């Protein structure tokens, strides 16, 4: 059994820009685990992405964390979109104040 995804909690609700109806199909835990693993393996290779975490469900990737600029926020979303199997990226990354 693949126990790989955290449950969808209060931090992933509609007030955070995530519509649960988009996740209504039963998750494919194996595919989600493999996709998340591939992305998480590559994130540390980029120093500016160190504080980014993600959740994957049915190919939808929710990004959370903090970065220093809008450009880095956009870059990490584009980086994640480049992985095969990503359906959509929901970018909830915050920009740290200077």
PDB file of N, CA and C in Angstrom:
ATOM      1  N   UNK A   1       0.848  -1.198   0.000  1.00  0.00           N
ATOM      2  CA  UNK A   1       0.000   0.000   0.000  1.00  0.00           C
ATOM      3  C   UNK A   1       0.882   1.247   0.000  1.00  0.00           C
ATOM      4  N   UNK A   2       0.574   2.173  -0.840  1.00  0.00           N
ATOM      5  CA  UNK A   2       1.327   3.424  -0.943  1.00  0.00           C
ATOM      6  C   UNK A   2       0.685   4.453  -0.035  1.00  0.00           C
ATOM      7  N   UNK A   3       1.263   4.705   1.086  1.00  0.00           N
ATOM      8  CA  UNK A   3       0.765   5.743   1.981  1.00  0.00           C
ATOM      9  C   UNK A   3       1.644   6.971   1.770  1.00  0.00           C
ATOM     10  N   UNK A   4       1.290   7.776   0.777  1.00  0.00           N
ATOM     11  CA  UNK A   4       2.236   8.784   0.323  1.00  0.00           C
ATOM     12  C   UNK A   4       1.723  10.212   0.371  1.00  0.00           C
ATOM     13  N   UNK A   5       0.449  10.427   0.379  1.00  0.00           N
ATOM     14  CA  UNK A   5      -0.065  11.794   0.338  1.00  0.00           C
ATOM     15  C   UNK A   5      -0.637  12.200   1.679  1.00  0.00           C
ATOM     16  N   UNK A   6      -0.319  13.411   2.102  1.00  0.00           N
ATOM     17  CA  UNK A   6      -0.991  13.891   3.304  1.00  0.00           C
ATOM     18  C   UNK A   6      -2.455  14.112   2.983  1.00  0.00           C
ATOM     19  N   UNK A   7      -3.282  14.049   4.010  1.00  0.00           N
ATOM     20  CA  UNK A   7      -4.699  14.330   3.751  1.00  0.00           C
ATOM     21  C   UNK A   7      -4.843  15.795   3.389  1.00  0.00           C
ATOM     22  N   UNK A   8      -5.891  16.099   2.654  1.00  0.00           N
ATOM     23  CA  UNK A   8      -6.163  17.496   2.344  1.00  0.00           C
ATOM     24  C   UNK A   8      -6.675  18.128   3.625  1.00  0.00           C
ATOM     25  N   UNK A   9      -5.969  19.114   4.127  1.00  0.00           N
ATOM     26  CA  UNK A   9      -6.332  19.712   5.404  1.00  0.00           C
ATOM     27  C   UNK A   9      -6.839  21.130   5.207  1.00  0.00           C
ATOM     28  N   UNK A  10      -7.043  21.825   6.304  1.00  0.00           N
ATOM     29  CA  UNK A  10      -7.596  23.174   6.253  1.00  0.00           C
ATOM     30  C   UNK A  10      -6.723  24.138   5.469  1.00  0.00           C
ATOM     31  N   UNK A  11      -5.437  23.857   5.364  1.00  0.00           N
ATOM     32  CA  UNK A  11      -4.534  24.752   4.636  1.00  0.00           C
ATOM     33  C   UNK A  11      -4.614  24.584   3.127  1.00  0.00           C
ATOM     34  N   UNK A  12      -5.453  23.699   2.642  1.00  0.00           N
ATOM     35  CA  UNK A  12      -5.590  23.488   1.209  1.00  0.00           C
ATOM     36  C   UNK A  12      -7.023  23.743   0.744  1.00  0.00           C
ATOM     37  N   UNK A  13      -7.797  24.450   1.515  1.00  0.00           N
ATOM     38  CA  UNK A  13      -9.193  24.670   1.169  1.00  0.00           C
ATOM     39  C   UNK A  13      -9.414  25.809   0.196  1.00  0.00           C
ATOM     40  N   UNK A  14     -10.674  26.072  -0.117  1.00  0.00           N
ATOM     41  CA  UNK A  14     -11.022  27.110  -1.095  1.00  0.00           C
ATOM     42  C   UNK A  14     -10.459  28.482  -0.754  1.00  0.00           C
ATOM     43  N   UNK A  15     -10.340  28.803   0.535  1.00  0.00           N
ATOM     44  CA  UNK A  15      -9.805  30.110   0.904  1.00  0.00           C
ATOM     45  C   UNK A  15      -8.339  30.249   0.516  1.00  0.00           C
ATOM     46  N   UNK A  16      -7.697  29.145   0.190  1.00  0.00           N
ATOM     47  CA  UNK A  16      -6.313  29.166  -0.267  1.00  0.00           C
ATOM     48  C   UNK A  16      -6.231  28.987  -1.783  1.00  0.00           C
ATOM     49  N   UNK A  17      -7.364  29.094  -2.470  1.00  0.00           N
ATOM     50  CA  UNK A  17      -7.368  28.988  -3.922  1.00  0.00           C
ATOM     51  C   UNK A  17      -7.432  27.573  -4.450  1.00  0.00           C
ATOM     52  N   UNK A  18      -7.812  26.620  -3.603  1.00  0.00           N
ATOM     53  CA  UNK A  18      -7.881  25.232  -4.041  1.00  0.00           C
ATOM     54  C   UNK A  18      -9.324  24.761  -3.976  1.00  0.00           C
ATOM     55  N   UNK A  19      -9.844  24.370  -5.099  1.00  0.00           N
ATOM     56  CA  UNK A  19     -11.210  23.877  -5.197  1.00  0.00           C
ATOM     57  C   UNK A  19     -11.181  22.353  -5.069  1.00  0.00           C
ATOM     58  N   UNK A  20     -11.695  21.824  -3.962  1.00  0.00           N
ATOM     59  CA  UNK A  20     -11.651  20.384  -3.740  1.00  0.00           C
ATOM     60  C   UNK A  20     -12.338  19.595  -4.848  1.00  0.00           C
ATOM     61  N   UNK A  21     -13.302  20.181  -5.520  1.00  0.00           N
ATOM     62  CA  UNK A  21     -13.996  19.460  -6.584  1.00  0.00           C
ATOM     63  C   UNK A  21     -13.030  19.041  -7.687  1.00  0.00           C
ATOM     64  N   UNK A  22     -11.951  19.768  -7.847  1.00  0.00           N
ATOM     65  CA  UNK A  22     -10.963  19.440  -8.867  1.00  0.00           C
ATOM     66  C   UNK A  22     -10.170  18.197  -8.484  1.00  0.00           C
ATOM     67  N   UNK A  23     -10.266  17.788  -7.237  1.00  0.00           N
ATOM     68  CA  UNK A  23      -9.559  16.606  -6.751  1.00  0.00           C
ATOM     69  C   UNK A  23     -10.536  15.463  -6.492  1.00  0.00           C
ATOM     70  N   UNK A  24     -11.711  15.509  -7.095  1.00  0.00           N
ATOM     71  CA  UNK A  24     -12.783  14.590  -6.715  1.00  0.00           C
ATOM     72  C   UNK A  24     -12.528  13.139  -7.111  1.00  0.00           C
ATOM     73  N   UNK A  25     -11.748  12.902  -8.138  1.00  0.00           N
ATOM     74  CA  UNK A  25     -11.470  11.518  -8.506  1.00  0.00           C
ATOM     75  C   UNK A  25     -10.623  10.870  -7.415  1.00  0.00           C
ATOM     76  N   UNK A  26     -10.815   9.579  -7.202  1.00  0.00           N
ATOM     77  CA  UNK A  26      -9.956   8.902  -6.220  1.00  0.00           C
ATOM     78  C   UNK A  26      -8.496   9.057  -6.631  1.00  0.00           C
ATOM     79  N   UNK A  27      -7.625   9.352  -5.688  1.00  0.00           N
ATOM     80  CA  UNK A  27      -6.220   9.557  -6.043  1.00  0.00           C
ATOM     81  C   UNK A  27      -5.542   8.257  -6.455  1.00  0.00           C
ATOM     82  N   UNK A  28      -4.604   8.385  -7.357  1.00  0.00           N
ATOM     83  CA  UNK A  28      -3.741   7.270  -7.723  1.00  0.00           C
ATOM     84  C   UNK A  28      -2.461   7.465  -6.916  1.00  0.00           C
ATOM     85  N   UNK A  29      -2.410   6.879  -5.736  1.00  0.00           N
ATOM     86  CA  UNK A  29      -1.318   7.123  -4.802  1.00  0.00           C
ATOM     87  C   UNK A  29       0.045   6.788  -5.395  1.00  0.00           C
ATOM     88  N   UNK A  30       0.104   5.740  -6.172  1.00  0.00           N
ATOM     89  CA  UNK A  30       1.392   5.340  -6.742  1.00  0.00           C
ATOM     90  C   UNK A  30       1.903   6.414  -7.697  1.00  0.00           C
ATOM     91  N   UNK A  31       1.063   6.854  -8.625  1.00  0.00           N
ATOM     92  CA  UNK A  31       1.477   7.898  -9.574  1.00  0.00           C
ATOM     93  C   UNK A  31       1.817   9.190  -8.851  1.00  0.00           C
ATOM     94  N   UNK A  32       0.991   9.561  -7.878  1.00  0.00           N
ATOM     95  CA  UNK A  32       1.242  10.792  -7.117  1.00  0.00           C
ATOM     96  C   UNK A  32       2.565  10.700  -6.364  1.00  0.00           C
ATOM     97  N   UNK A  33       2.829   9.547  -5.760  1.00  0.00           N
ATOM     98  CA  UNK A  33       4.075   9.357  -5.027  1.00  0.00           C
ATOM     99  C   UNK A  33       5.283   9.478  -5.956  1.00  0.00           C
ATOM    100  N   UNK A  34       5.198   8.827  -7.107  1.00  0.00           N
ATOM    101  CA  UNK A  34       6.314   8.863  -8.043  1.00  0.00           C
ATOM    102  C   UNK A  34       6.550  10.273  -8.572  1.00  0.00           C
ATOM    103  N   UNK A  35       5.489  10.988  -8.902  1.00  0.00           N
ATOM    104  CA  UNK A  35       5.623  12.363  -9.385  1.00  0.00           C
ATOM    105  C   UNK A  35       6.214  13.243  -8.291  1.00  0.00           C
ATOM    106  N   UNK A  36       5.669  13.155  -7.092  1.00  0.00           N
ATOM    107  CA  UNK A  36       6.181  13.965  -5.987  1.00  0.00           C
ATOM    108  C   UNK A  36       7.653  13.653  -5.718  1.00  0.00           C
ATOM    109  N   UNK A  37       8.010  12.377  -5.756  1.00  0.00           N
ATOM    110  CA  UNK A  37       9.400  11.971  -5.522  1.00  0.00           C
ATOM    111  C   UNK A  37      10.335  12.561  -6.566  1.00  0.00           C
ATOM    112  N   UNK A  38       9.922  12.524  -7.836  1.00  0.00           N
ATOM    113  CA  UNK A  38      10.769  13.076  -8.905  1.00  0.00           C
ATOM    114  C   UNK A  38      10.973  14.575  -8.711  1.00  0.00           C
ATOM    115  N   UNK A  39       9.915  15.276  -8.367  1.00  0.00           N
ATOM    116  CA  UNK A  39      10.025  16.729  -8.171  1.00  0.00           C
ATOM    117  C   UNK A  39      10.879  17.028  -6.945  1.00  0.00           C
ATOM    118  N   UNK A  40      10.592  16.363  -5.826  1.00  0.00           N
ATOM    119  CA  UNK A  40      11.335  16.621  -4.585  1.00  0.00           C
ATOM    120  C   UNK A  40      12.812  16.263  -4.715  1.00  0.00           C
ATOM    121  N   UNK A  41      13.118  15.348  -5.587  1.00  0.00           N
ATOM    122  CA  UNK A  41      14.513  14.989  -5.822  1.00  0.00           C
ATOM    123  C   UNK A  41      15.272  16.133  -6.506  1.00  0.00           C
ATOM    124  N   UNK A  42      14.581  16.905  -7.324  1.00  0.00           N
ATOM    125  CA  UNK A  42      15.214  17.974  -8.090  1.00  0.00           C
ATOM    126  C   UNK A  42      15.171  19.335  -7.394  1.00  0.00           C
ATOM    127  N   UNK A  43      14.190  19.575  -6.538  1.00  0.00           N
ATOM    128  CA  UNK A  43      14.061  20.885  -5.876  1.00  0.00           C
ATOM    129  C   UNK A  43      15.324  21.302  -5.121  1.00  0.00           C
ATOM    130  N   UNK A  44      15.960  20.416  -4.345  1.00  0.00           N
ATOM    131  CA  UNK A  44      17.144  20.844  -3.589  1.00  0.00           C
ATOM    132  C   UNK A  44      18.321  21.267  -4.462  1.00  0.00           C
ATOM    133  N   UNK A  45      18.292  20.929  -5.732  1.00  0.00           N
ATOM    134  CA  UNK A  45      19.374  21.316  -6.628  1.00  0.00           C
ATOM    135  C   UNK A  45      19.345  22.812  -6.929  1.00  0.00           C
ATOM    136  N   UNK A  46      18.258  23.464  -6.555  1.00  0.00           N
ATOM    137  CA  UNK A  46      18.088  24.907  -6.760  1.00  0.00           C
ATOM    138  C   UNK A  46      18.025  25.567  -5.384  1.00  0.00           C
ATOM    139  N   UNK A  47      19.068  26.264  -5.012  1.00  0.00           N
ATOM    140  CA  UNK A  47      19.144  26.858  -3.674  1.00  0.00           C
ATOM    141  C   UNK A  47      17.945  27.730  -3.336  1.00  0.00           C
ATOM    142  N   UNK A  48      17.450  28.471  -4.292  1.00  0.00           N
ATOM    143  CA  UNK A  48      16.355  29.402  -4.018  1.00  0.00           C
ATOM    144  C   UNK A  48      15.020  28.688  -3.799  1.00  0.00           C
ATOM    145  N   UNK A  49      14.953  27.371  -4.037  1.00  0.00           N
ATOM    146  CA  UNK A  49      13.714  26.606  -3.838  1.00  0.00           C
ATOM    147  C   UNK A  49      13.719  25.831  -2.519  1.00  0.00           C
ATOM    148  N   UNK A  50      14.681  26.071  -1.657  1.00  0.00           N
ATOM    149  CA  UNK A  50      14.868  25.278  -0.442  1.00  0.00           C
ATOM    150  C   UNK A  50      13.654  25.268   0.482  1.00  0.00           C
ATOM    151  N   UNK A  51      12.924  26.369   0.562  1.00  0.00           N
ATOM    152  CA  UNK A  51      11.799  26.456   1.496  1.00  0.00           C
ATOM    153  C   UNK A  51      10.461  26.156   0.837  1.00  0.00           C
ATOM    154  N   UNK A  52      10.478  25.437  -0.270  1.00  0.00           N
ATOM    155  CA  UNK A  52       9.256  25.103  -0.995  1.00  0.00           C
ATOM    156  C   UNK A  52       8.870  23.664  -0.687  1.00  0.00           C
ATOM    157  N   UNK A  53       7.597  23.459  -0.356  1.00  0.00           N
ATOM    158  CA  UNK A  53       7.065  22.117  -0.154  1.00  0.00           C
ATOM    159  C   UNK A  53       5.935  21.911  -1.158  1.00  0.00           C
ATOM    160  N   UNK A  54       5.555  20.665  -1.340  1.00  0.00           N
ATOM    161  CA  UNK A  54       4.496  20.410  -2.316  1.00  0.00           C
ATOM    162  C   UNK A  54       3.630  19.253  -1.888  1.00  0.00           C
ATOM    163  N   UNK A  55       2.450  19.241  -2.449  1.00  0.00           N
ATOM    164  CA  UNK A  55       1.514  18.147  -2.297  1.00  0.00           C
ATOM    165  C   UNK A  55       1.030  17.796  -3.692  1.00  0.00           C
ATOM    166  N   UNK A  56       0.882  16.512  -3.981  1.00  0.00           N
ATOM    167  CA  UNK A  56       0.429  16.069  -5.292  1.00  0.00           C
ATOM    168  C   UNK A  56      -0.808  15.215  -5.125  1.00  0.00           C
ATOM    169  N   UNK A  57      -1.797  15.500  -5.950  1.00  0.00           N
ATOM    170  CA  UNK A  57      -2.996  14.664  -5.982  1.00  0.00           C
ATOM    171  C   UNK A  57      -3.518  14.654  -7.405  1.00  0.00           C
ATOM    172  N   UNK A  58      -3.528  13.491  -7.989  1.00  0.00           N
ATOM    173  CA  UNK A  58      -4.010  13.305  -9.358  1.00  0.00           C
ATOM    174  C   UNK A  58      -3.321  14.237 -10.351  1.00  0.00           C
ATOM    175  N   UNK A  59      -2.050  14.478 -10.134  1.00  0.00           N
ATOM    176  CA  UNK A  59      -1.285  15.315 -11.048  1.00  0.00           C
ATOM    177  C   UNK A  59      -1.360  16.797 -10.767  1.00  0.00           C
ATOM    178  N   UNK A  60      -2.230  17.205  -9.855  1.00  0.00           N
ATOM    179  CA  UNK A  60      -2.291  18.595  -9.430  1.00  0.00           C
ATOM    180  C   UNK A  60      -1.225  18.777  -8.355  1.00  0.00           C
ATOM    181  N   UNK A  61      -0.400  19.797  -8.504  1.00  0.00           N
ATOM    182  CA  UNK A  61       0.674  20.042  -7.557  1.00  0.00           C
ATOM    183  C   UNK A  61       0.405  21.363  -6.851  1.00  0.00           C
ATOM    184  N   UNK A  62       0.297  21.309  -5.533  1.00  0.00           N
ATOM    185  CA  UNK A  62       0.116  22.516  -4.727  1.00  0.00           C
ATOM    186  C   UNK A  62       1.469  22.862  -4.123  1.00  0.00           C
ATOM    187  N   UNK A  63       1.938  24.060  -4.428  1.00  0.00           N
ATOM    188  CA  UNK A  63       3.217  24.535  -3.906  1.00  0.00           C
ATOM    189  C   UNK A  63       2.968  25.453  -2.726  1.00  0.00           C
ATOM    190  N   UNK A  64       3.741  25.262  -1.680  1.00  0.00           N
ATOM    191  CA  UNK A  64       3.693  26.124  -0.499  1.00  0.00           C
ATOM    192  C   UNK A  64       5.115  26.445  -0.090  1.00  0.00           C
ATOM    193  N   UNK A  65       5.264  27.477   0.695  1.00  0.00           N
ATOM    194  CA  UNK A  65       6.573  27.837   1.200  1.00  0.00           C
ATOM    195  C   UNK A  65       6.841  29.315   1.019  1.00  0.00           C
ATOM    196  N   UNK A  66       8.111  29.667   1.112  1.00  0.00           N
ATOM    197  CA  UNK A  66       8.520  31.065   1.038  1.00  0.00           C
ATOM    198  C   UNK A  66       9.720  31.205   0.118  1.00  0.00           C
ATOM    199  N   UNK A  67       9.713  32.275  -0.662  1.00  0.00           N
ATOM    200  CA  UNK A  67      10.854  32.624  -1.505  1.00  0.00           C
ATOM    201  C   UNK A  67      11.075  34.123  -1.372  1.00  0.00           C
ATOM    202  N   UNK A  68      12.191  34.602  -1.914  1.00  0.00           N
ATOM    203  CA  UNK A  68      12.542  36.010  -1.714  1.00  0.00           C
ATOM    204  C   UNK A  68      12.004  36.958  -2.776  1.00  0.00           C
ATOM    205  N   UNK A  69      11.656  36.451  -3.975  1.00  0.00           N
ATOM    206  CA  UNK A  69      11.172  37.355  -5.031  1.00  0.00           C
ATOM    207  C   UNK A  69      10.047  36.725  -5.840  1.00  0.00           C
ATOM    208  N   UNK A  70       9.320  37.577  -6.543  1.00  0.00           N
ATOM    209  CA  UNK A  70       8.261  37.108  -7.441  1.00  0.00           C
ATOM    210  C   UNK A  70       8.850  36.273  -8.575  1.00  0.00           C
ATOM    211  N   UNK A  71      10.022  36.664  -9.064  1.00  0.00           N
ATOM    212  CA  UNK A  71      10.659  35.895 -10.139  1.00  0.00           C
ATOM    213  C   UNK A  71      10.948  34.461  -9.708  1.00  0.00           C
ATOM    214  N   UNK A  72      11.442  34.283  -8.492  1.00  0.00           N
ATOM    215  CA  UNK A  72      11.714  32.928  -7.996  1.00  0.00           C
ATOM    216  C   UNK A  72      10.404  32.168  -7.832  1.00  0.00           C
ATOM    217  N   UNK A  73       9.371  32.839  -7.345  1.00  0.00           N
ATOM    218  CA  UNK A  73       8.047  32.213  -7.196  1.00  0.00           C
ATOM    219  C   UNK A  73       7.561  31.685  -8.550  1.00  0.00           C
ATOM    220  N   UNK A  74       7.688  32.516  -9.581  1.00  0.00           N
ATOM    221  CA  UNK A  74       7.276  32.106 -10.926  1.00  0.00           C
ATOM    222  C   UNK A  74       8.168  30.985 -11.466  1.00  0.00           C
ATOM    223  N   UNK A  75       9.475  31.095 -11.214  1.00  0.00           N
ATOM    224  CA  UNK A  75      10.419  30.093 -11.708  1.00  0.00           C
ATOM    225  C   UNK A  75      10.144  28.709 -11.140  1.00  0.00           C
ATOM    226  N   UNK A  76       9.871  28.630  -9.846  1.00  0.00           N
ATOM    227  CA  UNK A  76       9.628  27.315  -9.253  1.00  0.00           C
ATOM    228  C   UNK A  76       8.352  26.704  -9.827  1.00  0.00           C
ATOM    229  N   UNK A  77       7.331  27.513 -10.077  1.00  0.00           N
ATOM    230  CA  UNK A  77       6.096  26.996 -10.679  1.00  0.00           C
ATOM    231  C   UNK A  77       6.367  26.472 -12.089  1.00  0.00           C
ATOM    232  N   UNK A  78       7.136  27.207 -12.868  1.00  0.00           N
ATOM    233  CA  UNK A  78       7.486  26.757 -14.220  1.00  0.00           C
ATOM    234  C   UNK A  78       8.341  25.485 -14.173  1.00  0.00           C
ATOM    235  N   UNK A  79       9.250  25.426 -13.225  1.00  0.00           N
ATOM    236  CA  UNK A  79      10.089  24.246 -13.049  1.00  0.00           C
ATOM    237  C   UNK A  79       9.217  23.015 -12.787  1.00  0.00           C
ATOM    238  N   UNK A  80       8.252  23.145 -11.895  1.00  0.00           N
ATOM    239  CA  UNK A  80       7.380  22.022 -11.550  1.00  0.00           C
ATOM    240  C   UNK A  80       6.489  21.651 -12.738  1.00  0.00           C
ATOM    241  N   UNK A  81       5.997  22.654 -13.478  1.00  0.00           N
ATOM    242  CA  UNK A  81       5.171  22.373 -14.659  1.00  0.00           C
ATOM    243  C   UNK A  81       5.921  21.544 -15.703  1.00  0.00           C
ATOM    244  N   UNK A  82       7.233  21.609 -15.707  1.00  0.00           N
ATOM    245  CA  UNK A  82       8.022  20.916 -16.727  1.00  0.00           C
ATOM    246  C   UNK A  82       8.051  19.395 -16.535  1.00  0.00           C
ATOM    247  N   UNK A  83       7.602  18.900 -15.398  1.00  0.00           N
ATOM    248  CA  UNK A  83       7.623  17.459 -15.140  1.00  0.00           C
ATOM    249  C   UNK A  83       6.442  16.775 -15.819  1.00  0.00           C
ATOM    250  N   UNK A  84       6.745  15.681 -16.490  1.00  0.00           N
ATOM    251  CA  UNK A  84       5.700  14.876 -17.110  1.00  0.00           C
ATOM    252  C   UNK A  84       4.763  14.356 -16.028  1.00  0.00           C
ATOM    253  N   UNK A  85       3.476  14.470 -16.263  1.00  0.00           N
ATOM    254  CA  UNK A  85       2.478  14.010 -15.302  1.00  0.00           C
ATOM    255  C   UNK A  85       1.836  15.124 -14.510  1.00  0.00           C
ATOM    256  N   UNK A  86       2.408  16.332 -14.566  1.00  0.00           N
ATOM    257  CA  UNK A  86       1.812  17.463 -13.857  1.00  0.00           C
ATOM    258  C   UNK A  86       0.629  17.974 -14.678  1.00  0.00           C
ATOM    259  N   UNK A  87      -0.543  17.972 -14.068  1.00  0.00           N
ATOM    260  CA  UNK A  87      -1.756  18.454 -14.719  1.00  0.00           C
ATOM    261  C   UNK A  87      -1.861  19.964 -14.560  1.00  0.00           C
ATOM    262  N   UNK A  88      -1.632  20.415 -13.339  1.00  0.00           N
ATOM    263  CA  UNK A  88      -1.730  21.842 -13.041  1.00  0.00           C
ATOM    264  C   UNK A  88      -0.913  22.141 -11.794  1.00  0.00           C
ATOM    265  N   UNK A  89      -0.370  23.348 -11.744  1.00  0.00           N
ATOM    266  CA  UNK A  89       0.366  23.814 -10.570  1.00  0.00           C
ATOM    267  C   UNK A  89      -0.473  24.886  -9.895  1.00  0.00           C
ATOM    268  N   UNK A  90      -0.709  24.709  -8.607  1.00  0.00           N
ATOM    269  CA  UNK A  90      -1.422  25.697  -7.796  1.00  0.00           C
ATOM    270  C   UNK A  90      -0.368  26.321  -6.898  1.00  0.00           C
ATOM    271  N   UNK A  91      -0.010  27.547  -7.217  1.00  0.00           N
ATOM    272  CA  UNK A  91       1.130  28.204  -6.573  1.00  0.00           C
ATOM    273  C   UNK A  91       0.663  29.026  -5.387  1.00  0.00           C
ATOM    274  N   UNK A  92       0.943  28.529  -4.199  1.00  0.00           N
ATOM    275  CA  UNK A  92       0.593  29.234  -2.961  1.00  0.00           C
ATOM    276  C   UNK A  92       1.857  29.703  -2.231  1.00  0.00           C
ATOM    277  N   UNK A  93       2.946  29.802  -2.955  1.00  0.00           N
ATOM    278  CA  UNK A  93       4.207  30.245  -2.376  1.00  0.00           C
ATOM    279  C   UNK A  93       4.099  31.731  -2.011  1.00  0.00           C
ATOM    280  N   UNK A  94       4.595  32.071  -0.848  1.00  0.00           N
ATOM    281  CA  UNK A  94       4.593  33.444  -0.364  1.00  0.00           C
ATOM    282  C   UNK A  94       5.949  34.102  -0.627  1.00  0.00           C
ATOM    283  N   UNK A  95       5.928  35.410  -0.842  1.00  0.00           N
ATOM    284  CA  UNK A  95       7.164  36.169  -1.013  1.00  0.00           C
ATOM    285  C   UNK A  95       7.507  36.802   0.314  1.00  0.00           C
ATOM    286  N   UNK A  96       8.714  36.527   0.787  1.00  0.00           N
ATOM    287  CA  UNK A  96       9.161  37.062   2.065  1.00  0.00           C
ATOM    288  C   UNK A  96       9.395  38.572   1.953  1.00  0.00           C
ATOM    289  N   UNK A  97       8.997  39.333   2.968  1.00  0.00           N
ATOM    290  CA  UNK A  97       9.291  40.764   2.938  1.00  0.00           C
ATOM    291  C   UNK A  97      10.783  40.988   3.111  1.00  0.00           C
ATOM    292  N   UNK A  98      11.266  42.052   2.504  1.00  0.00           N
ATOM    293  CA  UNK A  98      12.722  42.364   2.584  1.00  0.00           C
ATOM    294  C   UNK A  98      13.036  43.101   3.835  1.00  0.00           C
TER     295      UNK A  98
END
